[in-house]
Short mmCIF file of C-alpha atoms in Angstrom, two decimals:
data_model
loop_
_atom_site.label_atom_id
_atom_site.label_comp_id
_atom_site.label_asym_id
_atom_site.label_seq_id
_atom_site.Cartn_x
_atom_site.Cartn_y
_atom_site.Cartn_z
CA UNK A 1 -2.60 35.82 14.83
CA UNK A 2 0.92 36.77 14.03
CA UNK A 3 4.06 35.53 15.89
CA UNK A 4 4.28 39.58 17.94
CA UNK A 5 1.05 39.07 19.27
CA UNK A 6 1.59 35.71 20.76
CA UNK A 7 2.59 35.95 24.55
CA UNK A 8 5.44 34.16 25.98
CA UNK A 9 2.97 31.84 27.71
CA UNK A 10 2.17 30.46 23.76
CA UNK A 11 6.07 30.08 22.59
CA UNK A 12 5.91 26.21 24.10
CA UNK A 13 4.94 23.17 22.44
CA UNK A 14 2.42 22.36 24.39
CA UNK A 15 0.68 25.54 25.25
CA UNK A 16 0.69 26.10 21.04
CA UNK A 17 -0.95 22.93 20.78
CA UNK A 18 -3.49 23.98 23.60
CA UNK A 19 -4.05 27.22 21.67
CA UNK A 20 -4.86 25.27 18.75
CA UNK A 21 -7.06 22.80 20.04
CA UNK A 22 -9.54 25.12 20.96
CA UNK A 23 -9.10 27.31 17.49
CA UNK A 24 -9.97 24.13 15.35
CA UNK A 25 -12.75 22.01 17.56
CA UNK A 26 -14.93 23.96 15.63
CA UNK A 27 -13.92 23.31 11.98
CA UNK A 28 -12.06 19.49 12.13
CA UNK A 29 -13.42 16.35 13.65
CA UNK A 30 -10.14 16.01 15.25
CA UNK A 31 -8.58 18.64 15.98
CA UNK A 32 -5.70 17.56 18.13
CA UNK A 33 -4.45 16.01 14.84
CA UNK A 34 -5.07 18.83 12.64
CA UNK A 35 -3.09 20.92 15.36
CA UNK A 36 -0.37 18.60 15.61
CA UNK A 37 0.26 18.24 12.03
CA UNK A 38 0.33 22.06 11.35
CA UNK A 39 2.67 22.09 14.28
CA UNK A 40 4.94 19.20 12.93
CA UNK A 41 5.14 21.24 9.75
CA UNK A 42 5.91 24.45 11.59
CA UNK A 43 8.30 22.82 13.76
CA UNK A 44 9.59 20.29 11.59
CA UNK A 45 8.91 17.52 14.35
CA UNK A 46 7.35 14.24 14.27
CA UNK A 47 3.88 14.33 16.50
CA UNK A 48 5.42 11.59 18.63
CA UNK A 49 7.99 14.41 19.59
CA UNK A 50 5.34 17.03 20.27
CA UNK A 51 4.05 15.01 22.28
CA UNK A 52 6.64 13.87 24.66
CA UNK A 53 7.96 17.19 25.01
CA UNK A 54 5.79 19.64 25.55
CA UNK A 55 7.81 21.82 27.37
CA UNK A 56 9.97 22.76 24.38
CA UNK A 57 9.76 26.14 23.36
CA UNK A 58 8.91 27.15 19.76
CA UNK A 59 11.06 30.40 18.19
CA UNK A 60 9.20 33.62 16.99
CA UNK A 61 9.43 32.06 13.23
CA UNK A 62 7.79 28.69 13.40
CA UNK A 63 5.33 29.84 16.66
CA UNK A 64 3.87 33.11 14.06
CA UNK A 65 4.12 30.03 10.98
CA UNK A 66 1.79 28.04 12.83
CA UNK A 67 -0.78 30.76 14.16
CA UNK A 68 -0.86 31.68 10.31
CA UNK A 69 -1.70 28.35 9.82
CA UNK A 70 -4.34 27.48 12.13
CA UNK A 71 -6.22 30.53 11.53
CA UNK A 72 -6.82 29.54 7.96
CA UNK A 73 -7.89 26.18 8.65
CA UNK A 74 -10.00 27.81 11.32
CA UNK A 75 -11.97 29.27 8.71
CA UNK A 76 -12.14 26.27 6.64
CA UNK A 77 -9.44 25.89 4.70
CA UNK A 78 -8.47 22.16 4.21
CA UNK A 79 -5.28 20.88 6.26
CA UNK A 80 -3.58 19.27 3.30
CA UNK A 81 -3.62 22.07 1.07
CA UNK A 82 -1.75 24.12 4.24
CA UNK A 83 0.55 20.93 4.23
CA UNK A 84 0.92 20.61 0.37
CA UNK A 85 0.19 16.66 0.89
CA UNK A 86 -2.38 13.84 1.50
CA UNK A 87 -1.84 10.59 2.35
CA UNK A 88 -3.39 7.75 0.30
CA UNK A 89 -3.06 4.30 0.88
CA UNK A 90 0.41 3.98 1.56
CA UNK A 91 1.60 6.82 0.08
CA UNK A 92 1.58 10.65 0.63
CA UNK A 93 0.93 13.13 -2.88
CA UNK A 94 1.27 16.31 -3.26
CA UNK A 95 -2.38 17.87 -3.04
CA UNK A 96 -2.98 22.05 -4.89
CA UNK A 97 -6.01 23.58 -5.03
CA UNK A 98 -6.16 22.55 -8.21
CA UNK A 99 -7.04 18.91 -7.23
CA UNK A 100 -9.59 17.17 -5.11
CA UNK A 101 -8.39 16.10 -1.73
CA UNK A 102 -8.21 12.17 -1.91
CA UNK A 103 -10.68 10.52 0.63
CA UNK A 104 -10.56 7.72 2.15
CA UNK A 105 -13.63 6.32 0.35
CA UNK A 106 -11.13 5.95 -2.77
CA UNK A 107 -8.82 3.22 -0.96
CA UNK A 108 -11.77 0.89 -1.32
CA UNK A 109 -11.81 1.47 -5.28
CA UNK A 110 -8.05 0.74 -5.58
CA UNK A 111 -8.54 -2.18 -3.38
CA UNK A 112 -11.11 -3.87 -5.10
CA UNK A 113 -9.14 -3.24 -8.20
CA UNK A 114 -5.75 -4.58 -6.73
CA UNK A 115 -8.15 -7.66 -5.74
CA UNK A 116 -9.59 -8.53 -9.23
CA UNK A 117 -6.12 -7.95 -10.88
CA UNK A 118 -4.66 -10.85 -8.52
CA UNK A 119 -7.60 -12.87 -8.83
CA UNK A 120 -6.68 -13.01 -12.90
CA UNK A 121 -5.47 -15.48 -14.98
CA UNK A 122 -1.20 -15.11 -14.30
CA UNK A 123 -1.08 -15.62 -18.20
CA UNK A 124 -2.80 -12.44 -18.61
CA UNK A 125 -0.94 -10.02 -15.86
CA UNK A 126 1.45 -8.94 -18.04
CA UNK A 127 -0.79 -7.44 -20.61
CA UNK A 128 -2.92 -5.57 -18.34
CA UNK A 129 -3.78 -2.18 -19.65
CA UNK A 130 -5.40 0.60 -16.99
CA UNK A 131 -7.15 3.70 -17.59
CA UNK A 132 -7.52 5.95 -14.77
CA UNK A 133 -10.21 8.17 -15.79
CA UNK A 134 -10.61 11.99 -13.59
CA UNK A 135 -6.95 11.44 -12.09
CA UNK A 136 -6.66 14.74 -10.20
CA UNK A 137 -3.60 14.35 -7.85
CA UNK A 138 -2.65 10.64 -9.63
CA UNK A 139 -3.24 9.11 -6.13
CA UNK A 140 -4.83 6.23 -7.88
CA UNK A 141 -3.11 5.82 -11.19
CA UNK A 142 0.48 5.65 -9.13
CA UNK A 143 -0.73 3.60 -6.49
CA UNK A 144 -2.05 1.05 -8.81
CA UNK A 145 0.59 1.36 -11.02
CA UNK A 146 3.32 0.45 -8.25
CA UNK A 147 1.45 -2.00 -6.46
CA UNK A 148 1.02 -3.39 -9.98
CA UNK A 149 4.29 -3.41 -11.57
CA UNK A 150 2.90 -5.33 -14.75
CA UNK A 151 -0.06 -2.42 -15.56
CA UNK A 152 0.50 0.11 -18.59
CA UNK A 153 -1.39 3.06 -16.79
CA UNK A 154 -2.78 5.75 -18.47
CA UNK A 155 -4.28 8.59 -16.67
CA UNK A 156 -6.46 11.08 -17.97
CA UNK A 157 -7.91 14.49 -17.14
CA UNK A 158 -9.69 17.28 -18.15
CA UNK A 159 -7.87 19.91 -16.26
CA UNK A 160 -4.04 20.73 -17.37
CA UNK A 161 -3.52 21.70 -14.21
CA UNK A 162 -4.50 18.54 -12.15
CA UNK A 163 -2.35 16.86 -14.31
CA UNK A 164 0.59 18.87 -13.49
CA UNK A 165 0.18 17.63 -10.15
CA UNK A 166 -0.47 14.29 -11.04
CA UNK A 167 2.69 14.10 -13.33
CA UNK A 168 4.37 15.61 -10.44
CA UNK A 169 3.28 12.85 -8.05
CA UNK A 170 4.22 10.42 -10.81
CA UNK A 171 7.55 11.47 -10.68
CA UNK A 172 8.05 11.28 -6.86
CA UNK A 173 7.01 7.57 -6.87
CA UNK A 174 7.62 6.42 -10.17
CA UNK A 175 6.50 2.95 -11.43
CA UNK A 176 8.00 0.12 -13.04
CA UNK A 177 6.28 1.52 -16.31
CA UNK A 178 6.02 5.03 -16.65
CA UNK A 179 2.76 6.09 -16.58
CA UNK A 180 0.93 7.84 -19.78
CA UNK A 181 -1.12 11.70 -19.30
CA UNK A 182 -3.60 12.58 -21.96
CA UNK A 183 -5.51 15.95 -20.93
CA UNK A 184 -9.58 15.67 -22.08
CA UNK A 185 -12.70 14.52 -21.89
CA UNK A 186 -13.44 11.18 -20.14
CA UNK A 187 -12.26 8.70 -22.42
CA UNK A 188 -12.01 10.74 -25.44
CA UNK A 189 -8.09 10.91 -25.45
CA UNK A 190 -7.30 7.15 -25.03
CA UNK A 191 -10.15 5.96 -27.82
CA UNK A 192 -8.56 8.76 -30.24
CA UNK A 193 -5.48 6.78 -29.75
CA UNK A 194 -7.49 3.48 -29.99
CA UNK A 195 -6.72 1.89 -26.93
CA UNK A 196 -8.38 -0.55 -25.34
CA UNK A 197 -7.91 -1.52 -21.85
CA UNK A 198 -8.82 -4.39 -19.24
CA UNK A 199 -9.36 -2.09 -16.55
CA UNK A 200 -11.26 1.27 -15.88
CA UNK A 201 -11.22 3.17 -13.01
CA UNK A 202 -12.90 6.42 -12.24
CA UNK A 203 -13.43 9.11 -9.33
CA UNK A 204 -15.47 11.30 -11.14
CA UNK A 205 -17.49 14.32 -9.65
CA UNK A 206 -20.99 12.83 -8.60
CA UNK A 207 -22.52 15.49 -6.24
CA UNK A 208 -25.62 17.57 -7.69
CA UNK A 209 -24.96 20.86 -8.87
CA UNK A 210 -27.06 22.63 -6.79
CA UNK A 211 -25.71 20.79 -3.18
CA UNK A 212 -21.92 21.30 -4.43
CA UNK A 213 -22.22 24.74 -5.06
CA UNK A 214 -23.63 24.75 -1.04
CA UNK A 215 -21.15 22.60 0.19
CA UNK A 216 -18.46 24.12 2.26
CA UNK A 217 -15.76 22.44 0.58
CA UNK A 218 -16.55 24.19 -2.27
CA UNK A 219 -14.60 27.15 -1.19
CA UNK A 220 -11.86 25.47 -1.59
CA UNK A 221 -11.45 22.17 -3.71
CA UNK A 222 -12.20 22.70 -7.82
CA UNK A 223 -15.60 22.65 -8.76
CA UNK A 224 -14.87 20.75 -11.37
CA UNK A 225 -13.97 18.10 -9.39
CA UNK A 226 -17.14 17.92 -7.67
CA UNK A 227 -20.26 19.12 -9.89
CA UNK A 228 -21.86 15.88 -10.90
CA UNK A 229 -24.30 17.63 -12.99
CA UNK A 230 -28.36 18.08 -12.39
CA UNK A 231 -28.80 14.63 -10.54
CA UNK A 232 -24.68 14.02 -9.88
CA UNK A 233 -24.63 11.24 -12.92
CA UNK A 234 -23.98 13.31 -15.58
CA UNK A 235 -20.77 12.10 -15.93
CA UNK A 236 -20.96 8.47 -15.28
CA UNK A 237 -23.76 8.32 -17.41
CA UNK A 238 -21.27 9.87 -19.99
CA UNK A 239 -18.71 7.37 -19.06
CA UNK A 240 -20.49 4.14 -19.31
CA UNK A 241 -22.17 5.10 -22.94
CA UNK A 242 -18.05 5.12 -23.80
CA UNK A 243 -16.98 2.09 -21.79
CA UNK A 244 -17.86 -0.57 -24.66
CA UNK A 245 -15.60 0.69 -26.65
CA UNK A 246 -12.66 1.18 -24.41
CA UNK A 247 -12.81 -2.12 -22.29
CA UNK A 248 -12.24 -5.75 -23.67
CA UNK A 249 -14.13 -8.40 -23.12
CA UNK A 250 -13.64 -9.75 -19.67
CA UNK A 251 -12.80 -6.17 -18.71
CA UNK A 252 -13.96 -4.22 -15.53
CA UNK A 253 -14.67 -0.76 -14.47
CA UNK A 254 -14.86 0.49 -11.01
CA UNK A 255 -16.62 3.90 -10.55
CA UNK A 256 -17.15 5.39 -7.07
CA UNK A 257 -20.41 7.52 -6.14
CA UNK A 258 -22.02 9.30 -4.09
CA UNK A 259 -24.35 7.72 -1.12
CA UNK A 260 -27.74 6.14 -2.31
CA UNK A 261 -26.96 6.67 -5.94
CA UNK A 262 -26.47 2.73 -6.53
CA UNK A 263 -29.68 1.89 -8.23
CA UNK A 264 -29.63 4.43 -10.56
CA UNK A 265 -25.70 4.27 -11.43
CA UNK A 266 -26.94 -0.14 -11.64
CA UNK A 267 -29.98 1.28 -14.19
CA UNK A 268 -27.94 3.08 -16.39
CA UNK A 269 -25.55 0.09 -16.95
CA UNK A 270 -27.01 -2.70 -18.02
CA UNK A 271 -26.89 -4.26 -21.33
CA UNK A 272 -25.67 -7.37 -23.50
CA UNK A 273 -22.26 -6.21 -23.34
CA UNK A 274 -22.07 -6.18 -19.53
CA UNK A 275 -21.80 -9.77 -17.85
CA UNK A 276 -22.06 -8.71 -13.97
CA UNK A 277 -22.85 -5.18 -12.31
CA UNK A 278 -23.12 -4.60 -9.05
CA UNK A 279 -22.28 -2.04 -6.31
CA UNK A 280 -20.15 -1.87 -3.44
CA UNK A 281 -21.04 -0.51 0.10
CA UNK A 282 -18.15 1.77 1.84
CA UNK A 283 -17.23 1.03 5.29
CA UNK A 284 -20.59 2.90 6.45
CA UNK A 285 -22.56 0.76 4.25
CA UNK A 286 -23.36 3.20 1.83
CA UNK A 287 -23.42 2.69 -1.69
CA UNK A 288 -19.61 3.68 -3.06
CA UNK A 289 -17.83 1.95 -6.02
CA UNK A 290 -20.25 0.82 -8.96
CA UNK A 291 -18.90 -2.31 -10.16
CA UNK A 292 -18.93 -3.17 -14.37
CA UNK A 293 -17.55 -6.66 -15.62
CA UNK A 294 -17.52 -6.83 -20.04
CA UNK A 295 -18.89 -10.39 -21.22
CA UNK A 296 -16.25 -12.11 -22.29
CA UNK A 297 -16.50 -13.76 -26.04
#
């Protein structure tokens, strides 16, 4: 729908948002707030505005904006790449298709990581080296970098493009240290430069080839960021051959994955060099963030 086929009737705030409504209850789980921030972006109003005054009519411009808008999300496209952004945490990125959406799910992985870096010795905080391994949009590399004012972050990536955004993100909330890009292949980059860190965290892609590729997100969001290989451990069974010689002792990884695939991530990560493994349920209670803690010497 284009802004000369909307009626008068549709050139108010409210009777947009009604037109909306009942475009999206279909494709979003909440619709009212999909409508209201596509609207808020049109309009360049707060929601708290939209909805106090309704009867506020919208010009041709931002009405035929909007209708542009909600048509593509009708059909699936994701609201934050229409908006550009994503909120994480406490913080909104900039979100292309050329990164995964963050989810929610991921706040529980920077949590748990915030939580183990206060629960550390305070002679060591200053010396704490992170790795953020798959960084896509940065969301977790700059909000544990600036929550964390003490980490040396390094994020890594295997698509030159995600990390545009991610450097891009950097940029708009910069940390106390600036934070370090290498482009490749898991950990490759950082042991090349032979670092070793004290903490590792990773949102890799951990969904089965054959149900991403089915998925209706895959439409949209990279594939690259989602294909988990044959069984969706591919990569994290990559990953945690590397992590011995990337973490100190003492040192801890946090990898999220998919629902139900905690005993097998737990079965591929034993061994002398790991001290305590262990997953961690997500709000639902499904398995989420695979938990790795280095023996210390």
């Amino acid at each position: 729908m284009n802004a000369d086929r909307l009626t008068p009737a549709l050139r108010t705030v409210r009777d947009l948002r009604r037109w909306a409504l009942q475009r999206l209850m279909a494709a979003s789980p909440t619709p009212g707030l999909a409508a209201d921030l596509l609207l808020g972006a049109a309009t360049g109003h707060a929601r708290a505005f939209l909805l106090a005054y309704g009867e506020t009519p919208v010009p041709d411009e931002y009405a035929s904006r909007f209708a542009g808008w909600v048509e593509r999300a009708a059909a699936g496209e994701p609201i934050a790449y229409l908006l550009g952004w994503r909120g994480f945490y406490d913080l909104e990125f900039e979100v292309t298709p050329d990164v995964l959406i963050p989810r929610p799910e991921t706040e529980l992985l920077l949590e748990a990581a915030l939580e183990w870096a206060r629960a550390r010795p305070a002679a060591q905080e200053a010396a704490l080296d992170v790795v953020d391994i798959g960084t896509g949009s940065g969301a977790l590399a700059v909000s544990f970098a600036r929550h964390w004012p003490q980490a040396r972050m390094t994020a890594i990536d295997a698509s030159p493009a995600a990390l545009a955004v991610a450097r891009r993100n950097a940029a708009r909330w910069p940390a106390a240290q600036p934070i370090r890009f290498l482009q490749g292949d898991l950990l490759s980059p950082a042991l090349a430069l032979g670092l070793r860190c004290d903490l590792v965290m990773a949102n890799l892609p951990y969904i089965p080839t054959d149900e991403a590729a089915a998925l209706p997100v895959s439409r949209w969001e990279p594939m690259l960021a989602l294909d988990g290989g044959p069984d969706g451990l591919l990569l994290v069974r990559r990953l945690l051959d590397m992590l011995p010689d990337a973490l100190r002792p003492g040192g801890l990884a946090l990898l999220e994955i998919g629902a139900g695939q905690g005993a097998a991530a737990l079965a591929l990560a034993g061994g002398p060099q790991v001290s305590r493994a262990r997953v961690l349920p997500d709000y639902a209670g499904h398995d989420r963030i695979v938990l790795l803690e280095m023996a210390a010497r």
